[in-house]
PDB file of C-alpha atoms and ligand atoms in Angstrom:
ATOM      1  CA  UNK A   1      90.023  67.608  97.274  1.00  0.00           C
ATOM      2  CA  UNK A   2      88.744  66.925 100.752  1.00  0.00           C
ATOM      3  CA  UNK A   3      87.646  69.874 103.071  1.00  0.00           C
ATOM      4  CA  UNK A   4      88.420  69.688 106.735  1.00  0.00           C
ATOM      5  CA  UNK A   5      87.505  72.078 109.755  1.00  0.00           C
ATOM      6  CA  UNK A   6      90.227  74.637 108.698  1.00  0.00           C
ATOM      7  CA  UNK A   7      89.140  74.883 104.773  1.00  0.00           C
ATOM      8  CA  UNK A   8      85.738  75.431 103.143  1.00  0.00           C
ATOM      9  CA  UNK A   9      85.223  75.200  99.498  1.00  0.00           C
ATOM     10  CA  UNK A  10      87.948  73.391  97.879  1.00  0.00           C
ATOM     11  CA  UNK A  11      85.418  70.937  96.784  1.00  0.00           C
ATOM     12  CA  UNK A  12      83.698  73.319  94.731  1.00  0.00           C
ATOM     13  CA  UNK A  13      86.559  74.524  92.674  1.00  0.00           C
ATOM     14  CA  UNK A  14      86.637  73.515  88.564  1.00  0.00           C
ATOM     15  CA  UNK A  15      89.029  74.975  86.417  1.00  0.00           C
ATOM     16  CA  UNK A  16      88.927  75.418  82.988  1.00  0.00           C
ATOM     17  CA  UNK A  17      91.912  75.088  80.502  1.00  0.00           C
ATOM     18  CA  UNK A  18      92.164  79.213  81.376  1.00  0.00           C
ATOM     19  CA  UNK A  19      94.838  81.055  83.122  1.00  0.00           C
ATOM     20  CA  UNK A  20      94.152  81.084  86.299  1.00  0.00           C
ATOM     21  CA  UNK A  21      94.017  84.321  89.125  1.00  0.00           C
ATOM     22  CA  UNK A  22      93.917  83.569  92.268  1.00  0.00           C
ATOM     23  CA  UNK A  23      93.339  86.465  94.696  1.00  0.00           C
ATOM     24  CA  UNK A  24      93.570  86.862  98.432  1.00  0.00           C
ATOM     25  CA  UNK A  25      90.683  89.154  99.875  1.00  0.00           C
ATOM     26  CA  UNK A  26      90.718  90.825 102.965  1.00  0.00           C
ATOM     27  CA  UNK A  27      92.888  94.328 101.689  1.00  0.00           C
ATOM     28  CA  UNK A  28      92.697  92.914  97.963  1.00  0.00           C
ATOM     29  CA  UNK A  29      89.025  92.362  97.041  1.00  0.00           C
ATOM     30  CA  UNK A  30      87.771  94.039 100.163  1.00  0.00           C
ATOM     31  CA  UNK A  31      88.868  97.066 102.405  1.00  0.00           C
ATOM     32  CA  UNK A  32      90.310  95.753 105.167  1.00  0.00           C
ATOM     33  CA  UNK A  33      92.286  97.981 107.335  1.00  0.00           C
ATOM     34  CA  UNK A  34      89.876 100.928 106.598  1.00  0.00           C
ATOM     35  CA  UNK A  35      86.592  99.400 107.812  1.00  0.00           C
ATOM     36  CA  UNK A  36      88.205  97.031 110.512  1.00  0.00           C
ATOM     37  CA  UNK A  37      89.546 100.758 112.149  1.00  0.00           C
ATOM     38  CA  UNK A  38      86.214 102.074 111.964  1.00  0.00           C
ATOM     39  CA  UNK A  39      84.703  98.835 113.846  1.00  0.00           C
ATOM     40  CA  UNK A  40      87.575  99.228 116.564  1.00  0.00           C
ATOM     41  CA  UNK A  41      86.748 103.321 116.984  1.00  0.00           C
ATOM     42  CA  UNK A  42      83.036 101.976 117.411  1.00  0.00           C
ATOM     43  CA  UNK A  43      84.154  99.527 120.255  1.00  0.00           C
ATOM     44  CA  UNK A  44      86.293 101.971 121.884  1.00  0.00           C
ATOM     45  CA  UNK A  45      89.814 101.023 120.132  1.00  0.00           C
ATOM     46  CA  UNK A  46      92.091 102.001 117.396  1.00  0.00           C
ATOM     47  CA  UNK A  47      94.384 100.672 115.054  1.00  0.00           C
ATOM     48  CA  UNK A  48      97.576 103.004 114.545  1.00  0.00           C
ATOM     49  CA  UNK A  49     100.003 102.969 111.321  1.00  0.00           C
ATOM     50  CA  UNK A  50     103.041 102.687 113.495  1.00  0.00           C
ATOM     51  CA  UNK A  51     104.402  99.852 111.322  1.00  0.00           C
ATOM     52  CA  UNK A  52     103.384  97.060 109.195  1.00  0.00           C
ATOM     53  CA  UNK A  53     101.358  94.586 111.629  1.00  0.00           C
ATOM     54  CA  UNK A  54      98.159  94.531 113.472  1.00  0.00           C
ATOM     55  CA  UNK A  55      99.960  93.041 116.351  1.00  0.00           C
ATOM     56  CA  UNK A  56     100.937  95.911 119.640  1.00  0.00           C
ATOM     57  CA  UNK A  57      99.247  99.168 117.018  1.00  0.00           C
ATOM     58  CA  UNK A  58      95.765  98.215 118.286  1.00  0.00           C
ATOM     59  CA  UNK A  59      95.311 100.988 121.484  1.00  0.00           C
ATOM     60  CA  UNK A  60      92.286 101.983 123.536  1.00  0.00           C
ATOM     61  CA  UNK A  61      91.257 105.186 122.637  1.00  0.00           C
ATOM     62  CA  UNK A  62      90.551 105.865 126.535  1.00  0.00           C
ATOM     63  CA  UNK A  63      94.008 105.557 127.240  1.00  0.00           C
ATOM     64  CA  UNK A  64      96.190 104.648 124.817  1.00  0.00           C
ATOM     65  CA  UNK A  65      97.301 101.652 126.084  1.00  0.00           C
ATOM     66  CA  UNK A  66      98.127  98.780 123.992  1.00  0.00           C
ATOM     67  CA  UNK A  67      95.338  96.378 123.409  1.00  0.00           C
ATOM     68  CA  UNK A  68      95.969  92.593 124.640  1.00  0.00           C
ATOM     69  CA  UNK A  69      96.266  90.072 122.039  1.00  0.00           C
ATOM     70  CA  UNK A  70      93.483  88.275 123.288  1.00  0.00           C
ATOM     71  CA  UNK A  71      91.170  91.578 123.154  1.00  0.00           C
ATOM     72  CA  UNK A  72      92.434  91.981 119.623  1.00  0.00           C
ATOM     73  CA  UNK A  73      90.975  88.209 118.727  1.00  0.00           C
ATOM     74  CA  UNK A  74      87.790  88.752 120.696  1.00  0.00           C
ATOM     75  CA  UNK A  75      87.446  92.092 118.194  1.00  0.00           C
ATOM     76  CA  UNK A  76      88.998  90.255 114.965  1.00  0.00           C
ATOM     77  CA  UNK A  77      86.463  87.329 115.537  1.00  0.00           C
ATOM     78  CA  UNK A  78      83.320  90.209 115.973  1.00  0.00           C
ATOM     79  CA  UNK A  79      84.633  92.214 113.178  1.00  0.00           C
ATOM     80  CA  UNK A  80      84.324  89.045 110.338  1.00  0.00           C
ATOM     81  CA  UNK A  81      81.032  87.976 111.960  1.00  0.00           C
ATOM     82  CA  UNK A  82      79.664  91.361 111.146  1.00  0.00           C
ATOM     83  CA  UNK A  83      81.604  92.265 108.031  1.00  0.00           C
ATOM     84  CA  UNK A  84      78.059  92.396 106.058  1.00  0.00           C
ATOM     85  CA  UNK A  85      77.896  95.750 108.036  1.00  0.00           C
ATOM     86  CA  UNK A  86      81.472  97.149 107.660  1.00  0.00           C
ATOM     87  CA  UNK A  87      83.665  95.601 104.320  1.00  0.00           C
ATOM     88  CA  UNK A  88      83.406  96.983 100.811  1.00  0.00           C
ATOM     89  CA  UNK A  89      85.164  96.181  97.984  1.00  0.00           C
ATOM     90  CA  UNK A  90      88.386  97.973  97.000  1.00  0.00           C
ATOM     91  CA  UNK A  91      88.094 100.632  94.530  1.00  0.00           C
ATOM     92  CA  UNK A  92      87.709  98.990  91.342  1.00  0.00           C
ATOM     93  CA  UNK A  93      87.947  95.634  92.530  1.00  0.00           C
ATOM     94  CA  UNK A  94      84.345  94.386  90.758  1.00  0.00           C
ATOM     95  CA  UNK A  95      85.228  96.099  87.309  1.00  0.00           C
ATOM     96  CA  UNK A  96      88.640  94.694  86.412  1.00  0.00           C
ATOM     97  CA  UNK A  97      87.869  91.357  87.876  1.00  0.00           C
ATOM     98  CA  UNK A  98      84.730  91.446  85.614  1.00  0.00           C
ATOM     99  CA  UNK A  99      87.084  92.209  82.714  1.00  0.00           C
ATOM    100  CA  UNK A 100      89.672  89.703  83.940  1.00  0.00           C
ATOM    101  CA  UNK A 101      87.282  86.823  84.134  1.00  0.00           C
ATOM    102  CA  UNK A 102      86.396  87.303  79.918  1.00  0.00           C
ATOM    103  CA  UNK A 103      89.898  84.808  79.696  1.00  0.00           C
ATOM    104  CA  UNK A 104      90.633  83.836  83.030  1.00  0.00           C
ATOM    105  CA  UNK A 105      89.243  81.945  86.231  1.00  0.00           C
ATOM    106  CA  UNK A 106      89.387  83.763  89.363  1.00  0.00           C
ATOM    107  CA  UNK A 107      89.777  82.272  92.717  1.00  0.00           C
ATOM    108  CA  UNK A 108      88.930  83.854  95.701  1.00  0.00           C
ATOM    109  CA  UNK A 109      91.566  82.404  98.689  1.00  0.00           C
ATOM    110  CA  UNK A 110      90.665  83.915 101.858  1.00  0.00           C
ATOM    111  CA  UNK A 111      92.976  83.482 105.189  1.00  0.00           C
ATOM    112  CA  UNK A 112      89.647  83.762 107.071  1.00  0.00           C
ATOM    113  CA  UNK A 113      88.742  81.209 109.452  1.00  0.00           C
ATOM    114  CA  UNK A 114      86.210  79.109 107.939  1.00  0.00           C
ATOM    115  CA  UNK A 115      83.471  79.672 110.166  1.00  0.00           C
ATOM    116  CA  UNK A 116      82.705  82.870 108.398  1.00  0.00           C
ATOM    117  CA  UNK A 117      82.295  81.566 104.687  1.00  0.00           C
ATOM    118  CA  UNK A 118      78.716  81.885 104.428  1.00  0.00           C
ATOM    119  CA  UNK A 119      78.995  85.582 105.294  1.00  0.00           C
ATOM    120  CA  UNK A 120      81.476  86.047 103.155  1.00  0.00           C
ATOM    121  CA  UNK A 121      80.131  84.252 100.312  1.00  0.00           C
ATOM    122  CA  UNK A 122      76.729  86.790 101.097  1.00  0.00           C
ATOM    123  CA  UNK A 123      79.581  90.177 101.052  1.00  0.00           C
ATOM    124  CA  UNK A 124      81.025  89.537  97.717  1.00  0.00           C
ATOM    125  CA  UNK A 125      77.935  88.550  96.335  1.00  0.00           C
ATOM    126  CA  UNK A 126      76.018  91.449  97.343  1.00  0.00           C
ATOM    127  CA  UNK A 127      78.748  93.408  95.279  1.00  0.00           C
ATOM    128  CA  UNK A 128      78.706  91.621  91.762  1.00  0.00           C
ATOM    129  CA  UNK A 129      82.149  89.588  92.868  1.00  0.00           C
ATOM    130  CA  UNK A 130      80.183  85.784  92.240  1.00  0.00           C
ATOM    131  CA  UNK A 131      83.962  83.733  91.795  1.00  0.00           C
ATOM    132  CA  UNK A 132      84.522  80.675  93.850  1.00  0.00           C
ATOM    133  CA  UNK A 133      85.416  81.146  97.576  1.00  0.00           C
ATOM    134  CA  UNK A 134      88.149  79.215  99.408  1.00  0.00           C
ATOM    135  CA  UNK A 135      88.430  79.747 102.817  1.00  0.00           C
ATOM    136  CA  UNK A 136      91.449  78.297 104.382  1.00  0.00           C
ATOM    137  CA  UNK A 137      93.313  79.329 107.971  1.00  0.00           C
ATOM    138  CA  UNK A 138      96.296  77.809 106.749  1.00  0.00           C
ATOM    139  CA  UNK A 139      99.545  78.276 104.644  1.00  0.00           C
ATOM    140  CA  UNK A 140      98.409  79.698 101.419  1.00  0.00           C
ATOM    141  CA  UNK A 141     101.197  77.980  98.768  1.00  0.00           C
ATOM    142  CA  UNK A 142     100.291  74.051  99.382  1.00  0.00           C
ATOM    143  CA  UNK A 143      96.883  74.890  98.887  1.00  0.00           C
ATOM    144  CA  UNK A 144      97.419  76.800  95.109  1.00  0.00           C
ATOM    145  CA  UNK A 145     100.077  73.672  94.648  1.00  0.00           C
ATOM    146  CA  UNK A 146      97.361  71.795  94.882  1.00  0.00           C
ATOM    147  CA  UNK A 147      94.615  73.940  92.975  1.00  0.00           C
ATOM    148  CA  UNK A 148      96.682  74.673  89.940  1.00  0.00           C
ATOM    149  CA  UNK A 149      98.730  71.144  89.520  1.00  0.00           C
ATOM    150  CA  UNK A 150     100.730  70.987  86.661  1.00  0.00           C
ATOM    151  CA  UNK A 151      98.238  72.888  84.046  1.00  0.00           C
ATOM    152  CA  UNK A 152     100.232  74.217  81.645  1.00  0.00           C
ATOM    153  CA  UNK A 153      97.692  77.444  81.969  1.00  0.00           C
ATOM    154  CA  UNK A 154      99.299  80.728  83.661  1.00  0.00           C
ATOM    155  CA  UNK A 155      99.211  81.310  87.128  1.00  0.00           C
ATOM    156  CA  UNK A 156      98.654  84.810  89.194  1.00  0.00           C
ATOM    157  CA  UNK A 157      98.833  85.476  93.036  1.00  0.00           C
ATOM    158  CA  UNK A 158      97.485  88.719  94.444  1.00  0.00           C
ATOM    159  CA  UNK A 159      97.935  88.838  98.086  1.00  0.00           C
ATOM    160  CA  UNK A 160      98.945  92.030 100.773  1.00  0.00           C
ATOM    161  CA  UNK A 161     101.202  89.579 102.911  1.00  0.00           C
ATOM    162  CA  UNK A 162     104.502  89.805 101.625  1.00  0.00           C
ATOM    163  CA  UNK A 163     104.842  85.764 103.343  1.00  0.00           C
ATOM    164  CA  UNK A 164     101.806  84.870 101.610  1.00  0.00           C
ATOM    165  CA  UNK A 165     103.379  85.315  98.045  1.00  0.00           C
ATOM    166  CA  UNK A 166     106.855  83.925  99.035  1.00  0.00           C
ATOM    167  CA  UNK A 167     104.672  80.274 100.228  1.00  0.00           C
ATOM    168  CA  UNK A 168     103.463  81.222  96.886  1.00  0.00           C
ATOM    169  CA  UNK A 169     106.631  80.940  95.073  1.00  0.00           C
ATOM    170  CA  UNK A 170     108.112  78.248  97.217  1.00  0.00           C
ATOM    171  CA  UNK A 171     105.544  76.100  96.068  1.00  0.00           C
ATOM    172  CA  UNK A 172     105.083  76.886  92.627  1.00  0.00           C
ATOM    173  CA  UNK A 173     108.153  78.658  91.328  1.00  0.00           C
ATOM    174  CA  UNK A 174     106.604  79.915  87.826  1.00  0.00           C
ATOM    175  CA  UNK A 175     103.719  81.547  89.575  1.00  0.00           C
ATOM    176  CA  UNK A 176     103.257  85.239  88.631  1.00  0.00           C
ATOM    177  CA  UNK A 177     103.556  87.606  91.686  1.00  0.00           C
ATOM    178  CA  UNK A 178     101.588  90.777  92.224  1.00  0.00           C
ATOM    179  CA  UNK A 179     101.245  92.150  95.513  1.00  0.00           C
ATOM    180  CA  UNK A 180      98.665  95.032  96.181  1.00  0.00           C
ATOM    181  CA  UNK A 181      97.379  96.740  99.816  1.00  0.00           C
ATOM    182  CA  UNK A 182      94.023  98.755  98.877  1.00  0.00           C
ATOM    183  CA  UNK A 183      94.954 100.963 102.326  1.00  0.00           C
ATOM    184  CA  UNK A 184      97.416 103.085 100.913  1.00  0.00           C
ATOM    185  CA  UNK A 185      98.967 104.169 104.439  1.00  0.00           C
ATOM    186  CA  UNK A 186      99.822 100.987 104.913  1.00  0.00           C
ATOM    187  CA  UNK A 187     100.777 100.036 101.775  1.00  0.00           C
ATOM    188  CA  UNK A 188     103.319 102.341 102.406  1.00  0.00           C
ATOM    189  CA  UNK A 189     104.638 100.835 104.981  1.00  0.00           C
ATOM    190  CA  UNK A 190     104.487  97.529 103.413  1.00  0.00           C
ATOM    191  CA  UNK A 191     108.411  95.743 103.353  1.00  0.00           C
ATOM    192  CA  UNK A 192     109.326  95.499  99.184  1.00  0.00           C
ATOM    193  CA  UNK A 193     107.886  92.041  98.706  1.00  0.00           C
ATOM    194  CA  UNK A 194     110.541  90.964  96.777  1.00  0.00           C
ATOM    195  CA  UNK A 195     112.098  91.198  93.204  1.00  0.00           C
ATOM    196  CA  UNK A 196     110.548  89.096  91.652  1.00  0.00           C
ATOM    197  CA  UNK A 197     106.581  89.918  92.794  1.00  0.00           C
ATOM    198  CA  UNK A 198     104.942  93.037  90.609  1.00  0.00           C
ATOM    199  CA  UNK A 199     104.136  95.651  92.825  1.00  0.00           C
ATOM    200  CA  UNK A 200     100.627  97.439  92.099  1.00  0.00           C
ATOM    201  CA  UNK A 201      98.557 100.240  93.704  1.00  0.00           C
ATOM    202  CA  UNK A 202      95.865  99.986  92.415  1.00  0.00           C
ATOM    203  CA  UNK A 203      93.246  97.701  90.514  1.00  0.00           C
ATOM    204  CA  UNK A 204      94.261  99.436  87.268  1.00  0.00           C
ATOM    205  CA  UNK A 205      97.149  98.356  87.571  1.00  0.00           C
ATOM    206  CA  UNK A 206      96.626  94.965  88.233  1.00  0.00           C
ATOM    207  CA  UNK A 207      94.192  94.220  85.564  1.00  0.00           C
ATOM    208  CA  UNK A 208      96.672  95.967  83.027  1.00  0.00           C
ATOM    209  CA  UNK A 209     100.025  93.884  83.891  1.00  0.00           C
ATOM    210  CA  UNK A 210      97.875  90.410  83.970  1.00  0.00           C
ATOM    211  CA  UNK A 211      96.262  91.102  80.531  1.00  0.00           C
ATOM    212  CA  UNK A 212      99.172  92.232  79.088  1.00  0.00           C
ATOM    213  CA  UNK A 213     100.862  89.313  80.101  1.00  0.00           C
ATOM    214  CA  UNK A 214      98.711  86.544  79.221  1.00  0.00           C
ATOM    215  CA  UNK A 215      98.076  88.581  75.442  1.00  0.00           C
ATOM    216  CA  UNK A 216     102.381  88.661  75.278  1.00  0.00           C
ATOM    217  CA  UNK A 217     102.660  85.134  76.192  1.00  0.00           C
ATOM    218  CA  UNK A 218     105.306  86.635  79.323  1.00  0.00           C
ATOM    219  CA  UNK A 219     103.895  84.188  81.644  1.00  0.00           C
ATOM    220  CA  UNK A 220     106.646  81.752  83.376  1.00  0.00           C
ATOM    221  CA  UNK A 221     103.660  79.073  83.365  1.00  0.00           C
TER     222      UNK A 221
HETATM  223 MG1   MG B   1      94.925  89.893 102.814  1.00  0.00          MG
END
């Protein structure tokens, strides 16, 4: 597969003839919300669980006025540069992909811009989390379309963004759903990502329903 300037390494991806996890990062691998409100408190803003977006809950803490859009990039863009400083895994996150990785590949896909891999790459390595990194700014399900083909393997999502794991599905209909939000306040605030995506709150969780399935043979794939 070719890279361009919105994707970094696609190229790098082999499979095996393995079900196959892939797994968005930011608030699925790593804290997210958690460390990214901490940064903002350091730089004098703050994110507030008014609903489910980033977008117009991102205040100063001066004032309480809302935070323009093009503040919030400036602090987005700061916040992955120096991620090495602020992001740790979710709580299990290293263990039960460890465990999941005995019969399945993992693939990291990361909504990051590109620009960031390296630093990226450096985070989950520094945390025992060594599985192939795909950064891509870009809809998520042409991209797995494209990574999983027709293997006759299973496939898993794991994303937080309820659109995420509809592209998902649009693209490859037998794909096996499970969203999960490590920040549990606004998990709960989260819209019901559909009937048929798994729901999970925790790593547990997710490592139990995707060995289960592959050892029952419930996989659509
Ligand atoms: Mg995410």
């Amino acid at each position: 597969m070719t890279e361009t300037a919105e994707t970094k390494g696609l190229s790098d991806v082999r499979l095996g003839a393995r079900p196959l996890i892939v797994c968005d990062v930011d608030e699925v691998v790593l804290e997210f919300l958690t460390p990214f409100n901490a940064f903002l408190k350091s730089r004098g803003h703050e994110l507030l669980p008014r609903s489910f977006h980033l977008t117009g809950n991102i205040v100063s803490l001066e004032t309480g006025a809302e935070t323009p859009p093009g503040n919030v990039g400036s602090l987005l863009e700061a916040f992955y540069a120096s991620q090495l400083e602020w992001q740790e895994p979710a709580d299990r996150a290293s263990a039960c992909l460890a465990a999941l990785s005995e019969f399945a590949d993992i693939l990291f896909l990361t909504a990051m811009p590109a620009r960031h891999y390296d630093v990226r790459r450096a985070l989950l390595d520094r945390h025992d989390l060594p599985f192939p990194l795909v950064a891509a700014d870009r809809d998520k399900g042409p991209l797995i379309e494209r990574l999983h083909d027709d293997r006759p393997q299973p496939l898993f999502f794991i994303d937080d963004m309820p659109h995420n794991l509809r592209s998902a599905k649009r693209h490859v209909p037998a794909a096996n759903l499970l969203h999960y939000m490590a920040n549990g306040t606004f998990r709960a605030l989260a819209p019901h990502p559909g009937e048929d995506v798994t729901v999970a709150s925790n790593w547990s969780e997710i490592e139990a329903v995707i060995t289960g399935r592959v050892e029952d043979g419930q996989t659509d794939a």
